[in-house]
Amino acid sequence: MHGHDLGLSAAENYRAFAQETRGRSPAYESLATAVAEDPVILHFLDSLPPQKRQPNLLFAAARYLLGRPAGIGALRELVGHNRDELAAVMRLRRTQTNEPARCATLLPALAQLPPPLALVEVGASAGLTLLFDRYSYDYGGHLIAGPDPRAPTLRCEPRGPVPLPVRVPDISWRAGLDLNPLDVTSDDDVRWLECLVWPGEGDREQRLAAAIAVARHDPPVVHRGDLLIDLPALAEQAPAGATLVVYHSAVLAYLAPADRLRFADTLRMLPAVWLSNEGPGVVPGLPVPPHQGAPFILARDGRTPMALTDSHGTWLHWLPASQS
Ligand SMILES: C[S@@+](CC[C@H](N)C(=O)[O-])C[C@H]1O[C@@H](n2cnc3c(N)ncnc32)[C@H](O)[C@@H]1O
């Protein structure tokens, strides 16, 4: 994930984010490029704790206050005249983008496991990435129909020898864990989730709205807690007779390197399959395959890379060795 490297300056992080958004969100590419050159906004960012300087957080907070995505002029105004209000939203809120399409990149790995599955998602945000069996899927024409016609169809381009499932495996139990669970029934939390979507990025806004509408009928359970502390107790609640899967996507980059190691140690003690979908170099000890700039690596048990994946779930490149 670009823009979240605590070892880089704010300007460097905004330049990295501009690269990540290139071709996906022209508005945010040019906004991030402009912020990287703006001494007043950079000075404002430097007044915040390092983990609160991220582009996603600043841009979502500005959108939350303005009611529309900011351009550089509006952002300068906000920093100039509503600095405290902007800082307050950034201090209160977190980058909690919940992208249901990531289910499409995780599903082929889940479908290889013996069902039924008991799922624990750490860093689950609003729980939309717990609801694999509510969505429909379209893998370049390979269709998997979900039970609810109002639910979104997650479109994911398969690349390489993806073991495409014919159906979603049975899920007998599921739970999320998050420092700050978002509530799909809260209008304010939903507004924050909407503000986190990059403007102009295909059908993401519609997909999010459809996923939230479906989730509201039967909200996913996401417990408040820290993945460094509360995971073993939650995993213990999983029913016997199911394959326990602990998974996460776009989460470990928010942890300090020493905490990522602690988390990996905890995972290795649990009787669970561990699926990670994180940026290259983020999962401690995971070999990094040639990734040609791919944002995420889907891996099993912190040891075996399975696929390169798009950070927003639009494509999945399966690595041949992981088929067996
Ligand atoms: C970018 S969101 C990703 C949400 C979801 N996994 C997805 O892929 O759409 C990262 C989430 O991780 C959560 N998080 C970060 N650090 C955490 C920790 N130590 N324990 C639990 N949750 C954490 C954040 O609150 C946030 O909701």
mmCIF file of C-alpha atoms and ligand atoms in Angstrom:
data_model
loop_
_atom_site.group_PDB
_atom_site.id
_atom_site.type_symbol
_atom_site.label_atom_id
_atom_site.label_comp_id
_atom_site.label_asym_id
_atom_site.label_seq_id
_atom_site.Cartn_x
_atom_site.Cartn_y
_atom_site.Cartn_z
ATOM 1 C CA MET A 1 0.000 0.000 0.000
ATOM 2 C CA HIS A 2 1.518 3.261 -1.027
ATOM 3 C CA GLY A 3 1.379 6.372 1.093
ATOM 4 C CA HIS A 4 1.603 4.549 4.464
ATOM 5 C CA ASP A 5 5.335 4.125 4.890
ATOM 6 C CA LEU A 6 6.251 5.622 8.254
ATOM 7 C CA GLY A 7 9.897 5.615 7.199
ATOM 8 C CA LEU A 8 9.190 8.138 4.434
ATOM 9 C CA SER A 9 8.423 11.845 4.591
ATOM 10 C CA ALA A 10 4.879 13.050 3.944
ATOM 11 C CA ALA A 11 5.925 14.410 0.538
ATOM 12 C CA GLU A 12 7.426 11.043 -0.452
ATOM 13 C CA ASN A 13 4.309 9.224 0.698
ATOM 14 C CA TYR A 14 2.045 11.542 -1.309
ATOM 15 C CA ARG A 15 4.207 11.007 -4.399
ATOM 16 C CA ALA A 16 3.955 7.236 -3.895
ATOM 17 C CA PHE A 17 0.197 7.527 -3.533
ATOM 18 C CA ALA A 18 0.041 9.567 -6.755
ATOM 19 C CA GLN A 19 1.734 6.650 -8.482
ATOM 20 C CA GLU A 20 -0.708 4.151 -6.988
ATOM 21 C CA THR A 21 -3.730 6.158 -8.112
ATOM 22 C CA ARG A 22 -2.354 6.729 -11.656
ATOM 23 C CA GLY A 23 -4.806 5.338 -14.181
ATOM 24 C CA ARG A 24 -7.376 4.660 -11.430
ATOM 25 C CA SER A 25 -8.277 8.034 -9.997
ATOM 26 C CA PRO A 26 -6.917 10.965 -12.015
ATOM 27 C CA ALA A 27 -8.398 13.390 -9.479
ATOM 28 C CA TYR A 28 -6.430 11.862 -6.589
ATOM 29 C CA GLU A 29 -3.303 11.425 -8.691
ATOM 30 C CA SER A 30 -3.189 15.150 -9.353
ATOM 31 C CA LEU A 31 -4.262 16.030 -5.789
ATOM 32 C CA ALA A 32 -1.543 13.863 -4.226
ATOM 33 C CA THR A 33 1.066 15.283 -6.619
ATOM 34 C CA ALA A 34 0.033 18.817 -5.681
ATOM 35 C CA VAL A 35 0.078 18.070 -1.926
ATOM 36 C CA ALA A 36 3.620 16.698 -2.236
ATOM 37 C CA GLU A 37 4.690 20.156 -3.465
ATOM 38 C CA ASP A 38 2.591 22.261 -1.086
ATOM 39 C CA PRO A 39 4.579 23.530 1.922
ATOM 40 C CA VAL A 40 1.501 24.677 3.866
ATOM 41 C CA ILE A 41 -0.326 21.352 3.592
ATOM 42 C CA LEU A 42 2.887 19.423 4.306
ATOM 43 C CA HIS A 43 3.433 21.571 7.395
ATOM 44 C CA PHE A 44 -0.140 20.787 8.508
ATOM 45 C CA LEU A 45 0.506 17.059 7.986
ATOM 46 C CA ASP A 46 3.711 17.225 9.993
ATOM 47 C CA SER A 47 1.704 18.598 12.932
ATOM 48 C CA LEU A 48 -0.232 15.290 13.082
ATOM 49 C CA PRO A 49 1.010 11.968 14.508
ATOM 50 C CA PRO A 50 2.884 10.045 11.773
ATOM 51 C CA GLN A 51 0.150 7.411 11.362
ATOM 52 C CA LYS A 52 -2.396 10.190 10.750
ATOM 53 C CA ARG A 53 -0.645 11.754 7.746
ATOM 54 C CA GLN A 54 -1.795 9.250 5.122
ATOM 55 C CA PRO A 55 -3.223 10.473 1.817
ATOM 56 C CA ASN A 56 -6.317 8.247 2.125
ATOM 57 C CA LEU A 57 -7.083 9.729 5.515
ATOM 58 C CA LEU A 58 -6.532 13.370 4.529
ATOM 59 C CA PHE A 59 -8.545 13.075 1.322
ATOM 60 C CA ALA A 60 -11.402 11.182 2.985
ATOM 61 C CA ALA A 61 -11.533 13.687 5.868
ATOM 62 C CA ALA A 62 -11.656 16.565 3.385
ATOM 63 C CA ARG A 63 -14.453 14.847 1.477
ATOM 64 C CA TYR A 64 -16.301 14.213 4.733
ATOM 65 C CA LEU A 65 -16.210 17.923 5.586
ATOM 66 C CA LEU A 66 -16.801 19.267 2.079
ATOM 67 C CA GLY A 67 -19.435 16.726 0.995
ATOM 68 C CA ARG A 68 -17.470 16.111 -2.236
ATOM 69 C CA PRO A 69 -13.921 15.093 -3.166
ATOM 70 C CA ALA A 70 -11.477 17.955 -2.641
ATOM 71 C CA GLY A 71 -9.374 19.554 -5.346
ATOM 72 C CA ILE A 72 -6.131 21.255 -4.354
ATOM 73 C CA GLY A 73 -7.836 24.677 -4.042
ATOM 74 C CA ALA A 74 -10.524 23.381 -1.680
ATOM 75 C CA LEU A 75 -7.922 21.475 0.320
ATOM 76 C CA ARG A 76 -5.778 24.597 0.729
ATOM 77 C CA GLU A 77 -8.889 26.468 1.924
ATOM 78 C CA LEU A 78 -9.663 23.749 4.448
ATOM 79 C CA VAL A 79 -6.129 23.691 5.786
ATOM 80 C CA GLY A 80 -6.078 27.493 5.879
ATOM 81 C CA HIS A 81 -9.476 28.149 7.450
ATOM 82 C CA ASN A 82 -10.733 24.879 8.986
ATOM 83 C CA ARG A 83 -7.472 23.404 10.128
ATOM 84 C CA ASP A 84 -8.724 22.298 13.561
ATOM 85 C CA GLU A 85 -11.874 20.728 12.173
ATOM 86 C CA LEU A 86 -9.873 18.843 9.548
ATOM 87 C CA ALA A 87 -7.308 17.683 12.108
ATOM 88 C CA ALA A 88 -10.116 16.578 14.446
ATOM 89 C CA VAL A 89 -11.672 14.326 11.776
ATOM 90 C CA MET A 90 -8.249 12.892 10.930
ATOM 91 C CA ARG A 91 -7.474 12.208 14.582
ATOM 92 C CA LEU A 92 -10.869 10.624 15.225
ATOM 93 C CA ARG A 93 -11.177 8.554 12.075
ATOM 94 C CA ARG A 94 -9.000 5.817 10.564
ATOM 95 C CA THR A 95 -8.281 4.545 7.108
ATOM 96 C CA GLN A 96 -10.902 1.816 7.101
ATOM 97 C CA THR A 97 -11.621 1.303 3.428
ATOM 98 C CA ASN A 98 -13.737 -1.831 3.219
ATOM 99 C CA GLU A 99 -13.617 -3.151 -0.325
ATOM 100 C CA PRO A 100 -16.022 -6.063 -0.917
ATOM 101 C CA ALA A 101 -14.267 -6.886 -4.208
ATOM 102 C CA ARG A 102 -11.321 -8.213 -2.194
ATOM 103 C CA CYS A 103 -13.589 -11.231 -1.556
ATOM 104 C CA ALA A 104 -13.115 -12.105 -5.226
ATOM 105 C CA THR A 105 -9.348 -12.309 -4.827
ATOM 106 C CA LEU A 106 -9.569 -14.373 -1.617
ATOM 107 C CA LEU A 107 -12.300 -16.777 -2.748
ATOM 108 C CA PRO A 108 -10.146 -19.148 -4.898
ATOM 109 C CA ALA A 109 -7.828 -19.681 -1.898
ATOM 110 C CA LEU A 110 -10.766 -20.322 0.452
ATOM 111 C CA ALA A 111 -12.355 -22.745 -2.003
ATOM 112 C CA GLN A 112 -9.257 -24.997 -1.812
ATOM 113 C CA LEU A 113 -9.886 -25.693 1.875
ATOM 114 C CA PRO A 114 -12.093 -28.463 3.307
ATOM 115 C CA PRO A 115 -15.552 -27.057 4.064
ATOM 116 C CA PRO A 116 -17.329 -25.993 6.137
ATOM 117 C CA LEU A 117 -15.228 -22.948 6.932
ATOM 118 C CA ALA A 118 -15.105 -20.879 10.116
ATOM 119 C CA LEU A 119 -13.812 -17.422 9.237
ATOM 120 C CA VAL A 120 -12.058 -14.867 11.410
ATOM 121 C CA GLU A 121 -11.149 -11.657 9.622
ATOM 122 C CA VAL A 122 -8.773 -9.385 11.496
ATOM 123 C CA GLY A 123 -8.974 -5.718 10.542
ATOM 124 C CA ALA A 124 -12.497 -6.330 9.252
ATOM 125 C CA SER A 125 -13.656 -2.674 9.250
ATOM 126 C CA ALA A 126 -17.422 -2.899 8.580
ATOM 127 C CA GLY A 127 -17.340 -6.639 7.867
ATOM 128 C CA LEU A 128 -18.127 -6.434 4.140
ATOM 129 C CA THR A 129 -15.186 -8.753 3.417
ATOM 130 C CA LEU A 130 -16.731 -11.424 5.629
ATOM 131 C CA LEU A 131 -19.763 -11.861 3.387
ATOM 132 C CA PHE A 132 -18.353 -14.103 0.634
ATOM 133 C CA ASP A 133 -21.576 -16.061 0.265
ATOM 134 C CA ARG A 134 -23.804 -13.021 -0.237
ATOM 135 C CA TYR A 135 -22.136 -11.758 -3.418
ATOM 136 C CA SER A 136 -22.100 -12.965 -7.022
ATOM 137 C CA TYR A 137 -18.803 -13.288 -8.890
ATOM 138 C CA ASP A 138 -17.717 -12.808 -12.481
ATOM 139 C CA TYR A 139 -14.197 -14.024 -13.217
ATOM 140 C CA GLY A 140 -13.883 -12.955 -16.852
ATOM 141 C CA GLY A 141 -17.102 -14.789 -17.773
ATOM 142 C CA HIS A 142 -16.807 -17.589 -15.181
ATOM 143 C CA LEU A 143 -19.899 -16.833 -13.128
ATOM 144 C CA ILE A 144 -20.817 -17.797 -9.596
ATOM 145 C CA ALA A 145 -24.329 -16.701 -8.734
ATOM 146 C CA GLY A 146 -25.014 -15.553 -5.192
ATOM 147 C CA PRO A 147 -28.337 -15.938 -3.401
ATOM 148 C CA ASP A 148 -29.420 -12.288 -3.533
ATOM 149 C CA PRO A 149 -29.992 -10.534 -6.883
ATOM 150 C CA ARG A 150 -29.599 -7.134 -5.150
ATOM 151 C CA ALA A 151 -26.089 -7.997 -3.983
ATOM 152 C CA PRO A 152 -23.195 -6.750 -6.105
ATOM 153 C CA THR A 153 -21.471 -8.918 -8.677
ATOM 154 C CA LEU A 154 -17.739 -8.770 -7.962
ATOM 155 C CA ARG A 155 -15.866 -8.612 -11.261
ATOM 156 C CA CYS A 156 -12.319 -9.895 -11.113
ATOM 157 C CA GLU A 157 -10.078 -10.577 -14.083
ATOM 158 C CA PRO A 158 -8.333 -13.951 -13.629
ATOM 159 C CA ARG A 159 -4.725 -14.081 -14.818
ATOM 160 C CA GLY A 160 -2.591 -17.196 -14.848
ATOM 161 C CA PRO A 161 -3.883 -20.614 -13.764
ATOM 162 C CA VAL A 162 -6.467 -19.439 -11.226
ATOM 163 C CA PRO A 163 -8.278 -22.453 -9.695
ATOM 164 C CA LEU A 164 -11.716 -20.907 -10.165
ATOM 165 C CA PRO A 165 -14.303 -22.425 -7.853
ATOM 166 C CA VAL A 166 -17.735 -23.431 -9.098
ATOM 167 C CA ARG A 167 -19.354 -22.187 -5.923
ATOM 168 C CA VAL A 168 -18.653 -20.461 -2.647
ATOM 169 C CA PRO A 169 -17.712 -23.010 0.048
ATOM 170 C CA ASP A 170 -20.058 -23.453 2.998
ATOM 171 C CA ILE A 171 -19.298 -21.021 5.787
ATOM 172 C CA SER A 172 -20.600 -22.283 9.118
ATOM 173 C CA TRP A 173 -19.379 -19.394 11.292
ATOM 174 C CA ARG A 174 -17.717 -16.036 10.859
ATOM 175 C CA ALA A 175 -16.528 -13.121 12.967
ATOM 176 C CA GLY A 176 -14.517 -9.989 12.443
ATOM 177 C CA LEU A 177 -12.112 -8.190 14.754
ATOM 178 C CA ASP A 178 -11.238 -4.519 14.450
ATOM 179 C CA LEU A 179 -9.829 -1.738 16.610
ATOM 180 C CA ASN A 180 -12.819 0.327 15.548
ATOM 181 C CA PRO A 181 -15.615 -1.701 13.945
ATOM 182 C CA LEU A 182 -17.727 0.340 11.554
ATOM 183 C CA ASP A 183 -21.459 -0.245 11.746
ATOM 184 C CA VAL A 184 -23.247 -0.732 8.422
ATOM 185 C CA THR A 185 -26.477 0.430 10.068
ATOM 186 C CA SER A 186 -24.954 3.799 11.085
ATOM 187 C CA ASP A 187 -25.421 6.539 8.485
ATOM 188 C CA ASP A 188 -22.324 8.345 9.721
ATOM 189 C CA ASP A 189 -20.107 5.255 9.464
ATOM 190 C CA VAL A 190 -21.506 4.574 5.988
ATOM 191 C CA ARG A 191 -20.716 8.155 4.991
ATOM 192 C CA TRP A 192 -17.130 7.655 6.157
ATOM 193 C CA LEU A 193 -16.848 4.424 4.135
ATOM 194 C CA GLU A 194 -18.120 6.306 1.080
ATOM 195 C CA CYS A 195 -15.606 9.117 1.651
ATOM 196 C CA LEU A 196 -12.769 6.583 1.547
ATOM 197 C CA VAL A 197 -13.543 5.555 -2.041
ATOM 198 C CA TRP A 198 -11.300 7.209 -4.618
ATOM 199 C CA PRO A 199 -13.289 9.401 -7.024
ATOM 200 C CA GLY A 200 -13.632 8.189 -10.583
ATOM 201 C CA GLU A 201 -12.579 4.625 -9.878
ATOM 202 C CA GLY A 202 -15.025 2.618 -11.969
ATOM 203 C CA ASP A 203 -18.032 1.200 -10.187
ATOM 204 C CA ARG A 204 -16.553 1.142 -6.682
ATOM 205 C CA GLU A 205 -19.106 3.543 -5.231
ATOM 206 C CA GLN A 206 -22.060 1.558 -6.564
ATOM 207 C CA ARG A 207 -20.499 -1.740 -5.439
ATOM 208 C CA LEU A 208 -19.969 -0.393 -1.936
ATOM 209 C CA ALA A 209 -23.528 0.958 -1.743
ATOM 210 C CA ALA A 210 -24.988 -2.367 -2.912
ATOM 211 C CA ALA A 211 -22.843 -4.355 -0.473
ATOM 212 C CA ILE A 212 -23.870 -2.107 2.418
ATOM 213 C CA ALA A 213 -27.554 -2.363 1.479
ATOM 214 C CA VAL A 214 -27.339 -6.149 1.557
ATOM 215 C CA ALA A 215 -25.265 -6.197 4.760
ATOM 216 C CA ARG A 216 -27.841 -4.023 6.521
ATOM 217 C CA HIS A 217 -30.410 -6.845 6.312
ATOM 218 C CA ASP A 218 -28.205 -9.092 8.436
ATOM 219 C CA PRO A 219 -25.152 -7.153 9.657
ATOM 220 C CA PRO A 220 -21.870 -9.028 10.010
ATOM 221 C CA VAL A 221 -20.493 -9.440 13.537
ATOM 222 C CA VAL A 222 -17.280 -7.452 14.018
ATOM 223 C CA HIS A 223 -15.875 -7.406 17.546
ATOM 224 C CA ARG A 224 -13.945 -4.465 18.903
ATOM 225 C CA GLY A 225 -10.403 -5.522 19.715
ATOM 226 C CA ASP A 226 -6.746 -5.537 18.802
ATOM 227 C CA LEU A 227 -5.467 -8.281 16.542
ATOM 228 C CA LEU A 228 -2.293 -8.362 18.661
ATOM 229 C CA ILE A 229 -4.251 -9.213 21.801
ATOM 230 C CA ASP A 230 -7.728 -10.493 21.115
ATOM 231 C CA LEU A 231 -7.324 -12.929 18.227
ATOM 232 C CA PRO A 232 -6.723 -16.189 20.175
ATOM 233 C CA ALA A 233 -9.853 -15.719 22.322
ATOM 234 C CA LEU A 234 -11.978 -15.010 19.269
ATOM 235 C CA ALA A 235 -10.537 -17.955 17.343
ATOM 236 C CA GLU A 236 -11.434 -20.212 20.282
ATOM 237 C CA GLN A 237 -15.101 -19.417 19.697
ATOM 238 C CA ALA A 238 -15.038 -21.079 16.272
ATOM 239 C CA PRO A 239 -17.051 -24.297 16.164
ATOM 240 C CA ALA A 240 -15.279 -27.637 16.094
ATOM 241 C CA GLY A 241 -15.556 -29.561 12.837
ATOM 242 C CA ALA A 242 -14.930 -26.549 10.617
ATOM 243 C CA THR A 243 -11.699 -25.412 8.966
ATOM 244 C CA LEU A 244 -10.677 -22.311 10.863
ATOM 245 C CA VAL A 245 -9.342 -19.618 8.547
ATOM 246 C CA VAL A 246 -7.821 -16.396 9.869
ATOM 247 C CA TYR A 247 -7.355 -13.844 7.132
ATOM 248 C CA HIS A 248 -6.685 -10.185 6.515
ATOM 249 C CA SER A 249 -6.251 -7.773 3.655
ATOM 250 C CA ALA A 250 -4.803 -4.267 3.706
ATOM 251 C CA VAL A 251 -4.248 -4.401 7.470
ATOM 252 C CA LEU A 252 -0.668 -5.233 8.452
ATOM 253 C CA ALA A 253 0.761 -2.137 6.753
ATOM 254 C CA TYR A 254 -0.850 -0.174 9.603
ATOM 255 C CA LEU A 255 1.208 -2.062 12.198
ATOM 256 C CA ALA A 256 4.780 -1.302 13.238
ATOM 257 C CA PRO A 257 7.255 -3.933 11.952
ATOM 258 C CA ALA A 258 7.779 -5.382 15.461
ATOM 259 C CA ASP A 259 4.007 -5.801 15.847
ATOM 260 C CA ARG A 260 3.776 -7.593 12.490
ATOM 261 C CA LEU A 261 6.289 -10.106 13.863
ATOM 262 C CA ARG A 262 4.255 -10.548 17.057
ATOM 263 C CA PHE A 263 1.129 -11.094 14.989
ATOM 264 C CA ALA A 264 2.862 -13.685 12.779
ATOM 265 C CA ASP A 265 4.066 -15.514 15.908
ATOM 266 C CA THR A 266 0.495 -15.566 17.267
ATOM 267 C CA LEU A 267 -0.825 -16.936 13.983
ATOM 268 C CA ARG A 268 1.727 -19.722 13.908
ATOM 269 C CA MET A 269 0.467 -20.922 17.317
ATOM 270 C CA LEU A 270 -3.185 -21.110 16.237
ATOM 271 C CA PRO A 271 -4.799 -24.228 14.736
ATOM 272 C CA ALA A 272 -5.837 -22.184 11.724
ATOM 273 C CA VAL A 273 -5.128 -21.686 8.064
ATOM 274 C CA TRP A 274 -3.690 -18.183 7.680
ATOM 275 C CA LEU A 275 -4.444 -16.243 4.517
ATOM 276 C CA SER A 276 -2.849 -12.840 4.053
ATOM 277 C CA ASN A 277 -3.469 -10.332 1.290
ATOM 278 C CA GLU A 278 -0.959 -7.580 1.890
ATOM 279 C CA GLY A 279 1.681 -5.497 0.148
ATOM 280 C CA PRO A 280 5.082 -6.990 -0.737
ATOM 281 C CA GLY A 281 7.391 -7.058 2.286
ATOM 282 C CA VAL A 282 4.592 -6.492 4.812
ATOM 283 C CA VAL A 283 4.126 -10.089 6.053
ATOM 284 C CA PRO A 284 7.275 -10.993 8.027
ATOM 285 C CA GLY A 285 9.236 -13.882 6.544
ATOM 286 C CA LEU A 286 7.027 -14.272 3.462
ATOM 287 C CA PRO A 287 9.129 -14.732 0.318
ATOM 288 C CA VAL A 288 8.345 -11.971 -2.151
ATOM 289 C CA PRO A 289 7.849 -13.353 -5.676
ATOM 290 C CA PRO A 290 8.633 -11.172 -8.708
ATOM 291 C CA HIS A 291 5.648 -8.872 -8.526
ATOM 292 C CA GLN A 292 6.109 -6.236 -11.212
ATOM 293 C CA GLY A 293 4.542 -3.568 -9.069
ATOM 294 C CA ALA A 294 1.521 -5.682 -8.060
ATOM 295 C CA PRO A 295 0.098 -4.096 -4.937
ATOM 296 C CA PHE A 296 -0.736 -7.217 -2.910
ATOM 297 C CA ILE A 297 0.456 -10.790 -2.445
ATOM 298 C CA LEU A 298 -2.083 -13.427 -1.435
ATOM 299 C CA ALA A 299 -0.292 -15.998 0.690
ATOM 300 C CA ARG A 300 -0.920 -19.012 2.884
ATOM 301 C CA ASP A 301 0.473 -19.503 6.394
ATOM 302 C CA GLY A 302 2.966 -16.661 6.055
ATOM 303 C CA ARG A 303 5.139 -18.939 3.928
ATOM 304 C CA THR A 304 3.617 -19.610 0.518
ATOM 305 C CA PRO A 305 2.742 -16.872 -1.956
ATOM 306 C CA MET A 306 -0.329 -18.003 -3.932
ATOM 307 C CA ALA A 307 -1.193 -15.042 -6.132
ATOM 308 C CA LEU A 308 -0.551 -11.411 -6.920
ATOM 309 C CA THR A 309 -3.685 -9.379 -6.438
ATOM 310 C CA ASP A 310 -5.041 -5.950 -7.195
ATOM 311 C CA SER A 311 -5.498 -3.940 -4.007
ATOM 312 C CA HIS A 312 -9.121 -3.269 -4.899
ATOM 313 C CA GLY A 313 -9.896 -6.766 -6.147
ATOM 314 C CA THR A 314 -10.184 -6.081 -9.878
ATOM 315 C CA TRP A 315 -7.665 -8.769 -10.924
ATOM 316 C CA LEU A 316 -5.948 -11.856 -9.553
ATOM 317 C CA HIS A 317 -2.755 -13.371 -10.959
ATOM 318 C CA TRP A 318 -2.316 -16.940 -9.716
ATOM 319 C CA LEU A 319 1.230 -18.180 -9.313
ATOM 320 C CA PRO A 320 1.630 -21.636 -10.901
ATOM 321 C CA ALA A 321 3.552 -23.290 -8.016
ATOM 322 C CA SER A 322 0.739 -22.664 -5.563
ATOM 323 C CA GLN A 323 -1.748 -24.851 -7.452
ATOM 324 C CA SER A 324 -0.675 -28.133 -5.958
HETATM 325 C C1 LIG B 1 -7.837 -0.605 5.169
HETATM 326 S S1 LIG B 1 -8.911 -1.374 6.306
HETATM 327 C C2 LIG B 1 -9.156 -2.952 5.498
HETATM 328 C C3 LIG B 1 -10.534 -3.534 5.765
HETATM 329 C C4 LIG B 1 -10.797 -4.899 5.158
HETATM 330 N N1 LIG B 1 -9.828 -5.864 5.618
HETATM 331 C C5 LIG B 1 -10.798 -4.876 3.653
HETATM 332 O O1 LIG B 1 -9.923 -5.523 3.051
HETATM 333 O O2 LIG B 1 -11.651 -4.238 3.043
HETATM 334 C C6 LIG B 1 -7.826 -1.784 7.666
HETATM 335 C C7 LIG B 1 -8.564 -2.116 8.956
HETATM 336 O O3 LIG B 1 -7.636 -2.662 9.899
HETATM 337 C C8 LIG B 1 -8.008 -2.205 11.186
HETATM 338 N N2 LIG B 1 -6.863 -2.357 12.088
HETATM 339 C C9 LIG B 1 -5.659 -1.730 12.018
HETATM 340 N N3 LIG B 1 -4.878 -2.112 13.035
HETATM 341 C C10 LIG B 1 -5.581 -3.021 13.770
HETATM 342 C C11 LIG B 1 -5.311 -3.773 14.948
HETATM 343 N N4 LIG B 1 -4.150 -3.665 15.597
HETATM 344 N N5 LIG B 1 -6.274 -4.604 15.398
HETATM 345 C C12 LIG B 1 -7.462 -4.713 14.767
HETATM 346 N N6 LIG B 1 -7.777 -3.998 13.646
HETATM 347 C C13 LIG B 1 -6.852 -3.173 13.157
HETATM 348 C C14 LIG B 1 -8.426 -0.765 10.938
HETATM 349 O O4 LIG B 1 -9.221 -0.263 12.010
HETATM 350 C C15 LIG B 1 -9.195 -0.901 9.624
HETATM 351 O O5 LIG B 1 -10.566 -1.111 9.834
#
